[in-house]
PDB file of C-alpha atoms in Angstrom:
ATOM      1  CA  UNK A 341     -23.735  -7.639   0.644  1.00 48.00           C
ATOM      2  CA  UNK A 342     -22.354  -6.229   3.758  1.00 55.00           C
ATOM      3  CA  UNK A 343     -21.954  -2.827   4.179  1.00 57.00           C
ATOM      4  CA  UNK A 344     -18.278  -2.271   3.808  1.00 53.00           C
ATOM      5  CA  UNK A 345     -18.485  -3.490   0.158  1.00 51.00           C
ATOM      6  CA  UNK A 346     -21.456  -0.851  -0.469  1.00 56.00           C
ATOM      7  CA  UNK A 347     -19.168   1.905   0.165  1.00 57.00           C
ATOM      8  CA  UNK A 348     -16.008   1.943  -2.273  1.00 54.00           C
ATOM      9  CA  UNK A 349     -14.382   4.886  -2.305  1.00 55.00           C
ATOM     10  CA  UNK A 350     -14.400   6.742  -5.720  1.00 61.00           C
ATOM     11  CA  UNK A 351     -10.776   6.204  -8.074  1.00 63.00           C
ATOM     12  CA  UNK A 352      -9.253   9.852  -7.848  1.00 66.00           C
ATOM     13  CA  UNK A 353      -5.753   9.348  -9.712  1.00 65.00           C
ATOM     14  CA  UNK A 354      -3.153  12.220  -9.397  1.00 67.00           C
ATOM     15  CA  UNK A 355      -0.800  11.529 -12.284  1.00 68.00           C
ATOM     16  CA  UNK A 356       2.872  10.811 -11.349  1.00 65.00           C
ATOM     17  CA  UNK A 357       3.976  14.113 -13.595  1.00 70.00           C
ATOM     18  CA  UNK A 358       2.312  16.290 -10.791  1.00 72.00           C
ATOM     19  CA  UNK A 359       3.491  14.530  -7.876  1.00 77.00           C
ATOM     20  CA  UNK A 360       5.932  16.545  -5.957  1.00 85.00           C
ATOM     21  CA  UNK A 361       8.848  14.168  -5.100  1.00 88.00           C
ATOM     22  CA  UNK A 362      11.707  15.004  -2.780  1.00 91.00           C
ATOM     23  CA  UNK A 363      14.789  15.232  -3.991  1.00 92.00           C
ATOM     24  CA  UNK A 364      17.637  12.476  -3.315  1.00 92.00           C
ATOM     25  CA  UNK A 365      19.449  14.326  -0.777  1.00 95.00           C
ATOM     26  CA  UNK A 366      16.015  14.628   1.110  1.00 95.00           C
ATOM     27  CA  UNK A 367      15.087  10.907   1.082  1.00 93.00           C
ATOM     28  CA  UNK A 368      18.874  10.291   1.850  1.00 93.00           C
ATOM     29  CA  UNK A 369      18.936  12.548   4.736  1.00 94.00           C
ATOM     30  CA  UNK A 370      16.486  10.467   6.213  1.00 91.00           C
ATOM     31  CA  UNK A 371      17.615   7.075   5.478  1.00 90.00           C
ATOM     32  CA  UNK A 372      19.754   6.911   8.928  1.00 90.00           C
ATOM     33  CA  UNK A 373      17.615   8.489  11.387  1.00 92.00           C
ATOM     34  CA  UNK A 374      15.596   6.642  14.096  1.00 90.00           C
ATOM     35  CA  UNK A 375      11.714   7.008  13.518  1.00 88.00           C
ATOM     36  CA  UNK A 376      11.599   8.306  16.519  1.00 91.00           C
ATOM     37  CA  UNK A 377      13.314  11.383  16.106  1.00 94.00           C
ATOM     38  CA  UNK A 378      11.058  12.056  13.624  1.00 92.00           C
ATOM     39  CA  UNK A 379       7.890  11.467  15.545  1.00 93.00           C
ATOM     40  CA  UNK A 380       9.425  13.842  18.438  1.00 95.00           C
ATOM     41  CA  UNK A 381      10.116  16.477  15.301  1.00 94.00           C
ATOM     42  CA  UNK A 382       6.840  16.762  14.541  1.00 93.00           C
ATOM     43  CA  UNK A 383       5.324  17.320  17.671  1.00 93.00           C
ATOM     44  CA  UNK A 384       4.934  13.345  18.928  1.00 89.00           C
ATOM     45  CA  UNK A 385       2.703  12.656  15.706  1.00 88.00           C
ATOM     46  CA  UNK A 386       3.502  10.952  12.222  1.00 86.00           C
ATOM     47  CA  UNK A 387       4.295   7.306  13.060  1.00 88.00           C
ATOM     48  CA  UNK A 388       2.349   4.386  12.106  1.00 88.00           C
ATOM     49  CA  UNK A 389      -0.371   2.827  13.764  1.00 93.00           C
ATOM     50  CA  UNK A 390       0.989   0.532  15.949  1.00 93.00           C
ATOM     51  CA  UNK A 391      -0.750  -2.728  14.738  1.00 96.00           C
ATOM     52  CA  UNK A 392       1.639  -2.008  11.445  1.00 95.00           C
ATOM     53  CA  UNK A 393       4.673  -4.396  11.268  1.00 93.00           C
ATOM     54  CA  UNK A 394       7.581  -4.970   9.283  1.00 92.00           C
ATOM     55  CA  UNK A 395       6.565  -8.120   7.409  1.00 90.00           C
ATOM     56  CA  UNK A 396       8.873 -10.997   9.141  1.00 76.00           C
ATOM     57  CA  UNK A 397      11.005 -12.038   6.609  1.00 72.00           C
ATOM     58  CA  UNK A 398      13.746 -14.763   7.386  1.00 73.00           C
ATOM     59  CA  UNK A 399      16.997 -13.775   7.490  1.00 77.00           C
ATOM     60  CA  UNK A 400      16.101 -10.170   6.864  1.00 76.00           C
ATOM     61  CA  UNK A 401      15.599  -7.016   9.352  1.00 77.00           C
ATOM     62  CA  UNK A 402      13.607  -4.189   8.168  1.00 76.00           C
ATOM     63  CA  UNK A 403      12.572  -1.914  10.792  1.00 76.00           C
ATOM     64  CA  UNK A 404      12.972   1.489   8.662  1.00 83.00           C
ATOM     65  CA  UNK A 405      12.496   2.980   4.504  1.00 90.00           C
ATOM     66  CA  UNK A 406      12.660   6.042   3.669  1.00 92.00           C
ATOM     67  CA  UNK A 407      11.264   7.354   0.039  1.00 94.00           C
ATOM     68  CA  UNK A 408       8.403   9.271  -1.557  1.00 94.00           C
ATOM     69  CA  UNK A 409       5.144   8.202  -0.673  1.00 93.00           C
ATOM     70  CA  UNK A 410       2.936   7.338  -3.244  1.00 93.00           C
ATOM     71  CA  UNK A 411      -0.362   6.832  -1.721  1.00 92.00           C
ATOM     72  CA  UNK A 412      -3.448   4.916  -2.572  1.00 92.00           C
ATOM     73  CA  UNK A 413      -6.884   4.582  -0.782  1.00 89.00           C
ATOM     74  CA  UNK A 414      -7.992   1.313  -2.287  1.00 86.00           C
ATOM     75  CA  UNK A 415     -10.854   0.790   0.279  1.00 82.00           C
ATOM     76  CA  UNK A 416     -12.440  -2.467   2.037  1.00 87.00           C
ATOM     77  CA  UNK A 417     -11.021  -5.881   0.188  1.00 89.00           C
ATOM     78  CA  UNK A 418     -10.855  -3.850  -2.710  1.00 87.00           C
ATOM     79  CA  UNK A 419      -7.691  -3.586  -5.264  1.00 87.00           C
ATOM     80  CA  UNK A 420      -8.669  -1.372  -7.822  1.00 86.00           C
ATOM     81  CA  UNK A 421      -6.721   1.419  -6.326  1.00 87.00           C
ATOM     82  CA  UNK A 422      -3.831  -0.678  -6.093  1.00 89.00           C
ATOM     83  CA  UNK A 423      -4.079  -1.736  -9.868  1.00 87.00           C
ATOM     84  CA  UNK A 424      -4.431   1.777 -11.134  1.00 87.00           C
ATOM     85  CA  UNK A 425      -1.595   2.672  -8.711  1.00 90.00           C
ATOM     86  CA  UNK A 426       1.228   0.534 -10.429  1.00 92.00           C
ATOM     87  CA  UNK A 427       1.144   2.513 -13.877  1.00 90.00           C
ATOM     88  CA  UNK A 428       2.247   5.600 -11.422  1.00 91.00           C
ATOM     89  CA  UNK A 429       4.964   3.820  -9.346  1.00 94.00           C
ATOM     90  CA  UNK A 430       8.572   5.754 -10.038  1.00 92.00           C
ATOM     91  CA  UNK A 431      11.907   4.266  -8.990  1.00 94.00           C
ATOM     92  CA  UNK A 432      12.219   4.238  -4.974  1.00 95.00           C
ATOM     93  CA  UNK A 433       8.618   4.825  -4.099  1.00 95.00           C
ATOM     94  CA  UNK A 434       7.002   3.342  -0.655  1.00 96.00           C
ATOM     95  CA  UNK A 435       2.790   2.440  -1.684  1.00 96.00           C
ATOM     96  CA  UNK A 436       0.849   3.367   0.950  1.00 96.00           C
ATOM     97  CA  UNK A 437      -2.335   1.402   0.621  1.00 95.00           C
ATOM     98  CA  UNK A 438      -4.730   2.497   2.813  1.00 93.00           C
ATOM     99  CA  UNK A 439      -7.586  -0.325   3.392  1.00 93.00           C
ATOM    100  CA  UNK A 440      -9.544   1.919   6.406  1.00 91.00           C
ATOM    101  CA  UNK A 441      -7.885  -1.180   8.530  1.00 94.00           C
ATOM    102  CA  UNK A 442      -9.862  -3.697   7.100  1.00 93.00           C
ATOM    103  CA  UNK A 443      -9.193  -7.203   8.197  1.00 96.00           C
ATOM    104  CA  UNK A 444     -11.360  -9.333   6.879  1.00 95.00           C
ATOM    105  CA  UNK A 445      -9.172  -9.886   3.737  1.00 95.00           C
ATOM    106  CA  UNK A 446      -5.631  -9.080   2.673  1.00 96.00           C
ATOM    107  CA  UNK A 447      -5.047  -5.733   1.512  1.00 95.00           C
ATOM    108  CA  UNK A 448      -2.604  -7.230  -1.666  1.00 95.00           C
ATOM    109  CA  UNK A 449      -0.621 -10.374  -2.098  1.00 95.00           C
ATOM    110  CA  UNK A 450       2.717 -11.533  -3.582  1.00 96.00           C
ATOM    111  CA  UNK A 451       1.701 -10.598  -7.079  1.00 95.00           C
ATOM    112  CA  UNK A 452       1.043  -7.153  -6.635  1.00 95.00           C
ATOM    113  CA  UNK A 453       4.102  -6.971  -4.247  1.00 96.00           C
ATOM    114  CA  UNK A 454       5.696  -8.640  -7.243  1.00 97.00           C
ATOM    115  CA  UNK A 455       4.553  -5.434  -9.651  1.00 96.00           C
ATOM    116  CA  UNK A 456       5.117  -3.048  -7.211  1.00 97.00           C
ATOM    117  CA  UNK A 457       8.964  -4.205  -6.994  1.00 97.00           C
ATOM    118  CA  UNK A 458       8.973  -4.944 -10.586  1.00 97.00           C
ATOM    119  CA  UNK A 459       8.102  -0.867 -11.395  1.00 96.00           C
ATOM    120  CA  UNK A 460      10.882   0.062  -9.488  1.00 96.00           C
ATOM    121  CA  UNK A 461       8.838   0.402  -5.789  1.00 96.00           C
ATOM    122  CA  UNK A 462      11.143   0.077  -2.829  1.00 95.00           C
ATOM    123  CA  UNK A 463       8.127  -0.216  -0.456  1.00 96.00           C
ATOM    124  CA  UNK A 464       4.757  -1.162   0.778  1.00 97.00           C
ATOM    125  CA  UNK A 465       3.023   0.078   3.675  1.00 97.00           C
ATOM    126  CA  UNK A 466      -0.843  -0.586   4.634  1.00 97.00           C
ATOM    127  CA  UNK A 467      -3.302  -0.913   7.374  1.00 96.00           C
ATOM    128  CA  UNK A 468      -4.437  -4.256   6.475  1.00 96.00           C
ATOM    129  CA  UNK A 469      -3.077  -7.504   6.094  1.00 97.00           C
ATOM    130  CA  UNK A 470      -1.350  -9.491   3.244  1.00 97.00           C
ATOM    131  CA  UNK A 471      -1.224 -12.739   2.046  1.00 96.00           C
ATOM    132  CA  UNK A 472       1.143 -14.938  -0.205  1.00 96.00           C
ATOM    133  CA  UNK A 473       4.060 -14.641   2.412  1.00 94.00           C
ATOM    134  CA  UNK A 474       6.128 -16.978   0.408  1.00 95.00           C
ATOM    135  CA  UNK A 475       5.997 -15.122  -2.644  1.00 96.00           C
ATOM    136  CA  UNK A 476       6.203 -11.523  -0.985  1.00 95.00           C
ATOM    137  CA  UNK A 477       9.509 -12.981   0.309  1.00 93.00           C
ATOM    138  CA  UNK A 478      10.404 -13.945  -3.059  1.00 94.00           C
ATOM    139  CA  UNK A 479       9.916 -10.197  -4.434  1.00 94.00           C
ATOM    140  CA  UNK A 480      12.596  -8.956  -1.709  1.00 91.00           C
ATOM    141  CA  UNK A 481       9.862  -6.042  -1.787  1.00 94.00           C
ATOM    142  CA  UNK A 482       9.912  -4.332   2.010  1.00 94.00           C
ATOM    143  CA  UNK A 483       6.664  -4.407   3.981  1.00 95.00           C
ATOM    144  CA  UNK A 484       4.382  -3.205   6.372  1.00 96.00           C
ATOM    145  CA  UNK A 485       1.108  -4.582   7.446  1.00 97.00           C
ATOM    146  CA  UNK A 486      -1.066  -6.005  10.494  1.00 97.00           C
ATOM    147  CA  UNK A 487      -0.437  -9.664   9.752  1.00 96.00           C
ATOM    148  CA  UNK A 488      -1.222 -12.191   7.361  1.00 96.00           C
ATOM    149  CA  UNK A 489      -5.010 -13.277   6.174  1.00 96.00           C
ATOM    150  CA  UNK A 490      -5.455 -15.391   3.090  1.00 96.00           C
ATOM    151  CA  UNK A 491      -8.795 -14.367   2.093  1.00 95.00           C
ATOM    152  CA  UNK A 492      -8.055 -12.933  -0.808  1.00 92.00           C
ATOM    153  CA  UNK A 493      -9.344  -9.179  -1.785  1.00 87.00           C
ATOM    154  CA  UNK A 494     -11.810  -8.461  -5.250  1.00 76.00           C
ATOM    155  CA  UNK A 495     -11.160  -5.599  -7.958  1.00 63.00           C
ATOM    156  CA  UNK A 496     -14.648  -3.362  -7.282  1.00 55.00           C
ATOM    157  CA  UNK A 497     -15.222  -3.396 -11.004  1.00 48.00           C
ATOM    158  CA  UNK A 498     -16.268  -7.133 -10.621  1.00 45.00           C
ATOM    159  CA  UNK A 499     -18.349  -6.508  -7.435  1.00 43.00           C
ATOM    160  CA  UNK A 500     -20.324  -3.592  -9.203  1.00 41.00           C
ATOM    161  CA  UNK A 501     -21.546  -3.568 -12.667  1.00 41.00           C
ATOM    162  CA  UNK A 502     -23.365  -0.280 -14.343  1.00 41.00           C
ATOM    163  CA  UNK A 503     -26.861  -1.163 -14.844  1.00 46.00           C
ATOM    164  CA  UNK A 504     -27.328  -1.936 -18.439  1.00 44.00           C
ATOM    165  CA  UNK A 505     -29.386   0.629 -20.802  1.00 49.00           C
ATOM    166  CA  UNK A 506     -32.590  -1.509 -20.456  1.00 47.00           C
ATOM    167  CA  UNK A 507     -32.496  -1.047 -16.713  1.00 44.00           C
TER     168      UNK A 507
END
């Protein structure tokens, strides 16, 4: 196996009742003000990398959300994270999956873009690409991403098995 699969991060969940969320007014204060101005606010830092897109969606423009973040490092064409993740999702959240900008397979697809939006998620942002593009449309969900690949990625507990008590 290659050596990005060797490496899978370990599955460190911070449970949504100890997440410190910004209030409404916070988010809100945010919702009209260009990205920009934000980036210049802190210094000329914070925006994404620049191989991140909105996902083109016909008929829709999405250049900007604003919401909490809840963030996930779900690791090389892995979606473990990601599955974990959507029992924590709270009304008006942006995922951040972070994939350590692997390309070689999507990051998620239109079902998980499908749960995400279906647990109340508002967002997704990560440094890899998708798939699915017709049913990501479908979900209305918002994304982010570097493009579209439609190798698909694996759940790590089907790549790597404990060894069994005879080993």
């Amino acid at each position: 196996a290659s050596d990005v699969y060797k490496r899978q991060p370990l599955i460190q969940i911070k449970k949504s009742s100890s997440r410190n969320r910004p209030s409404k007014e916070q988010i809100d204060s945010f919702k009209d003000i260009p990205t920009g101005f934000i980036c210049d606010a802190m210094e000329g830092y914070g925006a994404l990398d620049s191989a991140i897109k909105p996902l083109s969606i016909p008929g829709r423009s999405t250049n900007h959300i604003a919401g909490p973040a809840l963030t996930v490092f779900s690791g090389a064409a892995d979606v473990l994270g990601m599955a974990i993740a959507l029992s924590e999702i709270k009304d008006g959240d942006i995922v951040l999956n972070g994939v350590s900008g692997w390309q070689g397979t999507a990051a998620v697809g239109d079902r998980i873009a499908g749960m995400i939006k279906n647990n109340g998620g508002q967002g997704l942002v990560t440094d890899g690409p998708m798939r699915d593009l017709n049913g990501i449309i479908e979900t209305g969900l918002d994304c982010f991403c570097t493009g579209l690949n439609p190798n698909s990625p694996y759940n790590s507990c089907l790549l790597y098995t404990s060894p069994s008590p005879r080993d």
